[in-house]
Amino acid sequence: MPAREPDCSCGRGPSVAQGKWYGVRSYLHLFYEDCTGASPDWDGDGSSPHGAWAPLIWKVSLSTGTLFLLMGAAVLAAGSLVPPKLEGIGEEEFMVLDVQAVRYNHALGTCRLVGMALCAAAGMLGAV
Protein backbone atom coordinates (compact mmCIF):
# COMPACT_ATOMS: atom_id res chain seq x y z
CA MET A 1 0.00 0.00 0.00
CA PRO A 2 1.54 3.36 -0.95
CA ALA A 3 2.08 5.91 1.74
CA ARG A 4 -0.27 8.84 1.60
CA GLU A 5 -0.09 12.22 3.33
CA PRO A 6 -2.62 12.97 6.06
CA ASP A 7 -5.36 15.50 5.36
CA CYS A 8 -4.22 17.71 8.20
CA SER A 9 -0.85 19.36 8.61
CA CYS A 10 -0.12 18.44 12.21
CA GLY A 11 1.46 15.03 11.58
CA ARG A 12 1.00 13.71 15.11
CA GLY A 13 -0.67 10.62 16.48
CA PRO A 14 -0.26 6.86 16.51
CA SER A 15 -1.21 6.35 12.86
CA VAL A 16 1.60 8.52 11.55
CA ALA A 17 4.92 6.72 11.71
CA GLN A 18 8.02 8.15 10.08
CA GLY A 19 6.04 10.17 7.57
CA LYS A 20 3.84 7.26 6.38
CA TRP A 21 0.07 7.10 6.69
CA TYR A 22 -1.41 3.67 7.29
CA GLY A 23 -4.97 2.47 6.84
CA VAL A 24 -8.31 4.10 6.27
CA ARG A 25 -9.37 6.50 8.99
CA SER A 26 -12.69 8.20 9.47
CA TYR A 27 -12.87 11.96 9.71
CA LEU A 28 -13.66 11.90 13.44
CA HIS A 29 -10.78 9.56 14.22
CA LEU A 30 -8.48 11.75 12.17
CA PHE A 31 -9.69 14.86 13.94
CA TYR A 32 -9.70 13.62 17.53
CA GLU A 33 -6.59 11.42 17.52
CA ASP A 34 -4.20 12.59 14.85
CA CYS A 35 -4.91 16.29 14.49
CA THR A 36 -5.92 17.46 17.91
CA GLY A 37 -6.01 21.22 17.85
CA ALA A 38 -5.75 21.57 14.07
CA SER A 39 -8.58 23.21 12.20
CA PRO A 40 -9.26 22.88 8.47
CA ASP A 41 -8.20 26.49 7.84
CA TRP A 42 -5.03 26.23 9.95
CA ASP A 43 -2.00 27.56 8.12
CA GLY A 44 0.45 25.05 9.53
CA ASP A 45 2.96 27.72 10.49
CA GLY A 46 1.31 28.38 13.86
CA SER A 47 -0.93 31.26 12.90
CA SER A 48 -4.69 31.06 12.70
CA PRO A 49 -6.84 33.18 10.41
CA HIS A 50 -8.37 35.09 13.33
CA GLY A 51 -5.01 35.91 14.86
CA ALA A 52 -3.23 34.33 17.75
CA TRP A 53 -4.03 37.24 20.06
CA ALA A 54 -7.83 37.06 19.93
CA PRO A 55 -8.30 34.18 22.41
CA LEU A 56 -5.69 35.63 24.72
CA ILE A 57 -7.29 39.08 24.68
CA TRP A 58 -10.78 37.91 25.59
CA LYS A 59 -9.48 35.56 28.29
CA VAL A 60 -7.40 38.30 29.88
CA SER A 61 -10.20 40.86 29.64
CA LEU A 62 -12.75 38.44 31.09
CA SER A 63 -10.51 37.41 34.00
CA THR A 64 -9.48 41.00 34.70
CA GLY A 65 -13.13 42.10 34.54
CA THR A 66 -14.12 39.37 36.99
CA LEU A 67 -11.31 40.37 39.33
CA PHE A 68 -12.32 44.05 39.11
CA LEU A 69 -15.94 43.14 39.76
CA LEU A 70 -15.09 41.12 42.87
CA MET A 71 -12.74 43.78 44.21
CA GLY A 72 -15.20 46.56 43.41
CA ALA A 73 -18.07 44.75 45.10
CA ALA A 74 -15.94 44.13 48.20
CA VAL A 75 -14.75 47.76 48.41
CA LEU A 76 -18.24 49.10 47.71
CA ALA A 77 -19.71 46.85 50.38
CA ALA A 78 -17.05 47.93 52.87
CA GLY A 79 -17.67 51.60 52.15
CA SER A 80 -21.44 51.24 52.36
CA LEU A 81 -21.94 48.77 55.19
CA VAL A 82 -19.42 50.12 57.70
CA PRO A 83 -21.17 52.81 59.79
CA PRO A 84 -19.68 56.33 59.71
CA LYS A 85 -18.38 57.98 62.86
CA LEU A 86 -19.81 61.12 64.39
CA GLU A 87 -17.76 64.14 63.39
CA GLY A 88 -19.12 66.76 65.72
CA ILE A 89 -19.38 66.24 69.47
CA GLY A 90 -21.05 68.63 71.85
CA GLU A 91 -23.86 71.17 72.05
CA GLU A 92 -24.79 73.95 69.66
CA GLU A 93 -22.71 76.53 71.45
CA PHE A 94 -19.69 74.32 72.12
CA MET A 95 -18.95 71.99 69.16
CA VAL A 96 -15.78 69.88 68.95
CA LEU A 97 -14.79 68.55 65.55
CA ASP A 98 -13.22 65.08 65.61
CA VAL A 99 -10.52 65.18 62.91
CA GLN A 100 -9.99 61.40 62.94
CA ALA A 101 -13.71 60.85 62.39
CA VAL A 102 -13.63 63.25 59.45
CA ARG A 103 -10.73 61.32 57.87
CA TYR A 104 -12.49 58.01 58.56
CA ASN A 105 -15.72 59.18 56.91
CA HIS A 106 -13.74 60.56 53.97
CA ALA A 107 -12.05 57.14 53.57
CA LEU A 108 -15.47 55.47 53.54
CA GLY A 109 -16.62 57.85 50.80
CA THR A 110 -13.46 57.11 48.85
CA CYS A 111 -14.12 53.37 49.23
CA ARG A 112 -17.60 53.80 47.76
CA LEU A 113 -16.22 55.84 44.86
CA VAL A 114 -13.43 53.36 44.09
CA GLY A 115 -15.87 50.46 44.33
CA MET A 116 -18.22 52.06 41.81
CA ALA A 117 -15.29 52.82 39.48
CA LEU A 118 -14.04 49.21 39.68
CA CYS A 119 -17.52 47.85 38.96
CA ALA A 120 -17.86 50.20 35.97
CA ALA A 121 -14.44 49.12 34.67
CA ALA A 122 -15.47 45.47 35.12
CA GLY A 123 -18.62 46.14 33.10
CA MET A 124 -16.61 47.70 30.29
CA LEU A 125 -14.09 44.83 30.25
CA GLY A 126 -16.95 42.34 30.24
CA ALA A 127 -18.49 44.10 27.26
CA VAL A 128 -15.20 44.00 25.38
C-alpha atoms as an extended CHARMM CRD file, in Angstrom:
* protein
*
       128  EXT
         1         1  MET       CA              0.0000000000        0.0000000000        0.0000000000  PROA      1               0.0000000000
         2         2  PRO       CA              1.5370000000        3.3590000000       -0.9480000000  PROA      2               0.0000000000
         3         3  ALA       CA              2.0810000000        5.9080000000        1.7440000000  PROA      3               0.0000000000
         4         4  ARG       CA             -0.2710000000        8.8370000000        1.6020000000  PROA      4               0.0000000000
         5         5  GLU       CA             -0.0850000000       12.2180000000        3.3300000000  PROA      5               0.0000000000
         6         6  PRO       CA             -2.6250000000       12.9680000000        6.0580000000  PROA      6               0.0000000000
         7         7  ASP       CA             -5.3590000000       15.5030000000        5.3570000000  PROA      7               0.0000000000
         8         8  CYS       CA             -4.2150000000       17.7090000000        8.2010000000  PROA      8               0.0000000000
         9         9  SER       CA             -0.8530000000       19.3570000000        8.6110000000  PROA      9               0.0000000000
        10        10  CYS       CA             -0.1190000000       18.4390000000       12.2080000000  PROA      10              0.0000000000
        11        11  GLY       CA              1.4650000000       15.0340000000       11.5770000000  PROA      11              0.0000000000
        12        12  ARG       CA              1.0010000000       13.7140000000       15.1100000000  PROA      12              0.0000000000
        13        13  GLY       CA             -0.6660000000       10.6240000000       16.4810000000  PROA      13              0.0000000000
        14        14  PRO       CA             -0.2570000000        6.8640000000       16.5080000000  PROA      14              0.0000000000
        15        15  SER       CA             -1.2100000000        6.3500000000       12.8570000000  PROA      15              0.0000000000
        16        16  VAL       CA              1.6020000000        8.5210000000       11.5460000000  PROA      16              0.0000000000
        17        17  ALA       CA              4.9200000000        6.7170000000       11.7080000000  PROA      17              0.0000000000
        18        18  GLN       CA              8.0190000000        8.1480000000       10.0790000000  PROA      18              0.0000000000
        19        19  GLY       CA              6.0390000000       10.1700000000        7.5700000000  PROA      19              0.0000000000
        20        20  LYS       CA              3.8400000000        7.2600000000        6.3840000000  PROA      20              0.0000000000
        21        21  TRP       CA              0.0740000000        7.0990000000        6.6880000000  PROA      21              0.0000000000
        22        22  TYR       CA             -1.4140000000        3.6650000000        7.2910000000  PROA      22              0.0000000000
        23        23  GLY       CA             -4.9730000000        2.4730000000        6.8350000000  PROA      23              0.0000000000
        24        24  VAL       CA             -8.3060000000        4.1010000000        6.2650000000  PROA      24              0.0000000000
        25        25  ARG       CA             -9.3730000000        6.5040000000        8.9860000000  PROA      25              0.0000000000
        26        26  SER       CA            -12.6880000000        8.1960000000        9.4720000000  PROA      26              0.0000000000
        27        27  TYR       CA            -12.8650000000       11.9570000000        9.7100000000  PROA      27              0.0000000000
        28        28  LEU       CA            -13.6610000000       11.9000000000       13.4360000000  PROA      28              0.0000000000
        29        29  HSD       CA            -10.7780000000        9.5620000000       14.2180000000  PROA      29              0.0000000000
        30        30  LEU       CA             -8.4760000000       11.7500000000       12.1720000000  PROA      30              0.0000000000
        31        31  PHE       CA             -9.6950000000       14.8610000000       13.9450000000  PROA      31              0.0000000000
        32        32  TYR       CA             -9.6970000000       13.6210000000       17.5320000000  PROA      32              0.0000000000
        33        33  GLU       CA             -6.5950000000       11.4160000000       17.5220000000  PROA      33              0.0000000000
        34        34  ASP       CA             -4.1980000000       12.5900000000       14.8550000000  PROA      34              0.0000000000
        35        35  CYS       CA             -4.9050000000       16.2870000000       14.4900000000  PROA      35              0.0000000000
        36        36  THR       CA             -5.9230000000       17.4610000000       17.9070000000  PROA      36              0.0000000000
        37        37  GLY       CA             -6.0060000000       21.2240000000       17.8470000000  PROA      37              0.0000000000
        38        38  ALA       CA             -5.7500000000       21.5660000000       14.0710000000  PROA      38              0.0000000000
        39        39  SER       CA             -8.5790000000       23.2110000000       12.2030000000  PROA      39              0.0000000000
        40        40  PRO       CA             -9.2630000000       22.8800000000        8.4690000000  PROA      40              0.0000000000
        41        41  ASP       CA             -8.2010000000       26.4870000000        7.8440000000  PROA      41              0.0000000000
        42        42  TRP       CA             -5.0330000000       26.2280000000        9.9510000000  PROA      42              0.0000000000
        43        43  ASP       CA             -1.9980000000       27.5600000000        8.1240000000  PROA      43              0.0000000000
        44        44  GLY       CA              0.4490000000       25.0540000000        9.5260000000  PROA      44              0.0000000000
        45        45  ASP       CA              2.9640000000       27.7240000000       10.4870000000  PROA      45              0.0000000000
        46        46  GLY       CA              1.3090000000       28.3770000000       13.8550000000  PROA      46              0.0000000000
        47        47  SER       CA             -0.9300000000       31.2550000000       12.8970000000  PROA      47              0.0000000000
        48        48  SER       CA             -4.6910000000       31.0560000000       12.6980000000  PROA      48              0.0000000000
        49        49  PRO       CA             -6.8450000000       33.1830000000       10.4060000000  PROA      49              0.0000000000
        50        50  HSD       CA             -8.3670000000       35.0860000000       13.3300000000  PROA      50              0.0000000000
        51        51  GLY       CA             -5.0130000000       35.9050000000       14.8560000000  PROA      51              0.0000000000
        52        52  ALA       CA             -3.2300000000       34.3270000000       17.7530000000  PROA      52              0.0000000000
        53        53  TRP       CA             -4.0280000000       37.2410000000       20.0560000000  PROA      53              0.0000000000
        54        54  ALA       CA             -7.8330000000       37.0580000000       19.9310000000  PROA      54              0.0000000000
        55        55  PRO       CA             -8.3000000000       34.1770000000       22.4140000000  PROA      55              0.0000000000
        56        56  LEU       CA             -5.6910000000       35.6320000000       24.7190000000  PROA      56              0.0000000000
        57        57  ILE       CA             -7.2890000000       39.0810000000       24.6780000000  PROA      57              0.0000000000
        58        58  TRP       CA            -10.7790000000       37.9090000000       25.5890000000  PROA      58              0.0000000000
        59        59  LYS       CA             -9.4790000000       35.5590000000       28.2920000000  PROA      59              0.0000000000
        60        60  VAL       CA             -7.3970000000       38.2990000000       29.8820000000  PROA      60              0.0000000000
        61        61  SER       CA            -10.2020000000       40.8630000000       29.6440000000  PROA      61              0.0000000000
        62        62  LEU       CA            -12.7450000000       38.4380000000       31.0940000000  PROA      62              0.0000000000
        63        63  SER       CA            -10.5080000000       37.4070000000       33.9990000000  PROA      63              0.0000000000
        64        64  THR       CA             -9.4840000000       41.0020000000       34.6950000000  PROA      64              0.0000000000
        65        65  GLY       CA            -13.1280000000       42.0950000000       34.5400000000  PROA      65              0.0000000000
        66        66  THR       CA            -14.1210000000       39.3740000000       36.9920000000  PROA      66              0.0000000000
        67        67  LEU       CA            -11.3050000000       40.3720000000       39.3330000000  PROA      67              0.0000000000
        68        68  PHE       CA            -12.3150000000       44.0530000000       39.1120000000  PROA      68              0.0000000000
        69        69  LEU       CA            -15.9440000000       43.1360000000       39.7580000000  PROA      69              0.0000000000
        70        70  LEU       CA            -15.0940000000       41.1190000000       42.8700000000  PROA      70              0.0000000000
        71        71  MET       CA            -12.7400000000       43.7840000000       44.2140000000  PROA      71              0.0000000000
        72        72  GLY       CA            -15.2030000000       46.5590000000       43.4060000000  PROA      72              0.0000000000
        73        73  ALA       CA            -18.0680000000       44.7460000000       45.1010000000  PROA      73              0.0000000000
        74        74  ALA       CA            -15.9410000000       44.1350000000       48.2020000000  PROA      74              0.0000000000
        75        75  VAL       CA            -14.7520000000       47.7580000000       48.4130000000  PROA      75              0.0000000000
        76        76  LEU       CA            -18.2410000000       49.0980000000       47.7070000000  PROA      76              0.0000000000
        77        77  ALA       CA            -19.7120000000       46.8520000000       50.3840000000  PROA      77              0.0000000000
        78        78  ALA       CA            -17.0460000000       47.9310000000       52.8710000000  PROA      78              0.0000000000
        79        79  GLY       CA            -17.6730000000       51.5990000000       52.1460000000  PROA      79              0.0000000000
        80        80  SER       CA            -21.4410000000       51.2370000000       52.3610000000  PROA      80              0.0000000000
        81        81  LEU       CA            -21.9440000000       48.7680000000       55.1930000000  PROA      81              0.0000000000
        82        82  VAL       CA            -19.4240000000       50.1230000000       57.7040000000  PROA      82              0.0000000000
        83        83  PRO       CA            -21.1660000000       52.8080000000       59.7870000000  PROA      83              0.0000000000
        84        84  PRO       CA            -19.6790000000       56.3270000000       59.7060000000  PROA      84              0.0000000000
        85        85  LYS       CA            -18.3820000000       57.9840000000       62.8610000000  PROA      85              0.0000000000
        86        86  LEU       CA            -19.8120000000       61.1210000000       64.3910000000  PROA      86              0.0000000000
        87        87  GLU       CA            -17.7560000000       64.1410000000       63.3860000000  PROA      87              0.0000000000
        88        88  GLY       CA            -19.1170000000       66.7570000000       65.7170000000  PROA      88              0.0000000000
        89        89  ILE       CA            -19.3790000000       66.2380000000       69.4680000000  PROA      89              0.0000000000
        90        90  GLY       CA            -21.0480000000       68.6290000000       71.8500000000  PROA      90              0.0000000000
        91        91  GLU       CA            -23.8570000000       71.1650000000       72.0530000000  PROA      91              0.0000000000
        92        92  GLU       CA            -24.7850000000       73.9510000000       69.6580000000  PROA      92              0.0000000000
        93        93  GLU       CA            -22.7090000000       76.5300000000       71.4530000000  PROA      93              0.0000000000
        94        94  PHE       CA            -19.6920000000       74.3240000000       72.1200000000  PROA      94              0.0000000000
        95        95  MET       CA            -18.9510000000       71.9890000000       69.1600000000  PROA      95              0.0000000000
        96        96  VAL       CA            -15.7830000000       69.8840000000       68.9510000000  PROA      96              0.0000000000
        97        97  LEU       CA            -14.7870000000       68.5460000000       65.5520000000  PROA      97              0.0000000000
        98        98  ASP       CA            -13.2190000000       65.0820000000       65.6070000000  PROA      98              0.0000000000
        99        99  VAL       CA            -10.5240000000       65.1790000000       62.9070000000  PROA      99              0.0000000000
       100       100  GLN       CA             -9.9900000000       61.4010000000       62.9430000000  PROA      100             0.0000000000
       101       101  ALA       CA            -13.7090000000       60.8460000000       62.3880000000  PROA      101             0.0000000000
       102       102  VAL       CA            -13.6310000000       63.2540000000       59.4450000000  PROA      102             0.0000000000
       103       103  ARG       CA            -10.7260000000       61.3200000000       57.8740000000  PROA      103             0.0000000000
       104       104  TYR       CA            -12.4930000000       58.0120000000       58.5570000000  PROA      104             0.0000000000
       105       105  ASN       CA            -15.7230000000       59.1820000000       56.9130000000  PROA      105             0.0000000000
       106       106  HSD       CA            -13.7420000000       60.5610000000       53.9710000000  PROA      106             0.0000000000
       107       107  ALA       CA            -12.0540000000       57.1450000000       53.5730000000  PROA      107             0.0000000000
       108       108  LEU       CA            -15.4700000000       55.4680000000       53.5420000000  PROA      108             0.0000000000
       109       109  GLY       CA            -16.6240000000       57.8500000000       50.8040000000  PROA      109             0.0000000000
       110       110  THR       CA            -13.4580000000       57.1060000000       48.8520000000  PROA      110             0.0000000000
       111       111  CYS       CA            -14.1250000000       53.3680000000       49.2260000000  PROA      111             0.0000000000
       112       112  ARG       CA            -17.5970000000       53.7950000000       47.7640000000  PROA      112             0.0000000000
       113       113  LEU       CA            -16.2240000000       55.8390000000       44.8570000000  PROA      113             0.0000000000
       114       114  VAL       CA            -13.4250000000       53.3650000000       44.0890000000  PROA      114             0.0000000000
       115       115  GLY       CA            -15.8710000000       50.4590000000       44.3330000000  PROA      115             0.0000000000
       116       116  MET       CA            -18.2170000000       52.0590000000       41.8130000000  PROA      116             0.0000000000
       117       117  ALA       CA            -15.2870000000       52.8180000000       39.4830000000  PROA      117             0.0000000000
       118       118  LEU       CA            -14.0440000000       49.2130000000       39.6750000000  PROA      118             0.0000000000
       119       119  CYS       CA            -17.5220000000       47.8500000000       38.9650000000  PROA      119             0.0000000000
       120       120  ALA       CA            -17.8570000000       50.1980000000       35.9730000000  PROA      120             0.0000000000
       121       121  ALA       CA            -14.4380000000       49.1210000000       34.6750000000  PROA      121             0.0000000000
       122       122  ALA       CA            -15.4710000000       45.4740000000       35.1150000000  PROA      122             0.0000000000
       123       123  GLY       CA            -18.6190000000       46.1400000000       33.0970000000  PROA      123             0.0000000000
       124       124  MET       CA            -16.6100000000       47.7010000000       30.2850000000  PROA      124             0.0000000000
       125       125  LEU       CA            -14.0920000000       44.8260000000       30.2480000000  PROA      125             0.0000000000
       126       126  GLY       CA            -16.9520000000       42.3370000000       30.2410000000  PROA      126             0.0000000000
       127       127  ALA       CA            -18.4870000000       44.0960000000       27.2580000000  PROA      127             0.0000000000
       128       128  VAL       CA            -15.1990000000       44.0030000000       25.3750000000  PROA      128             0.0000000000
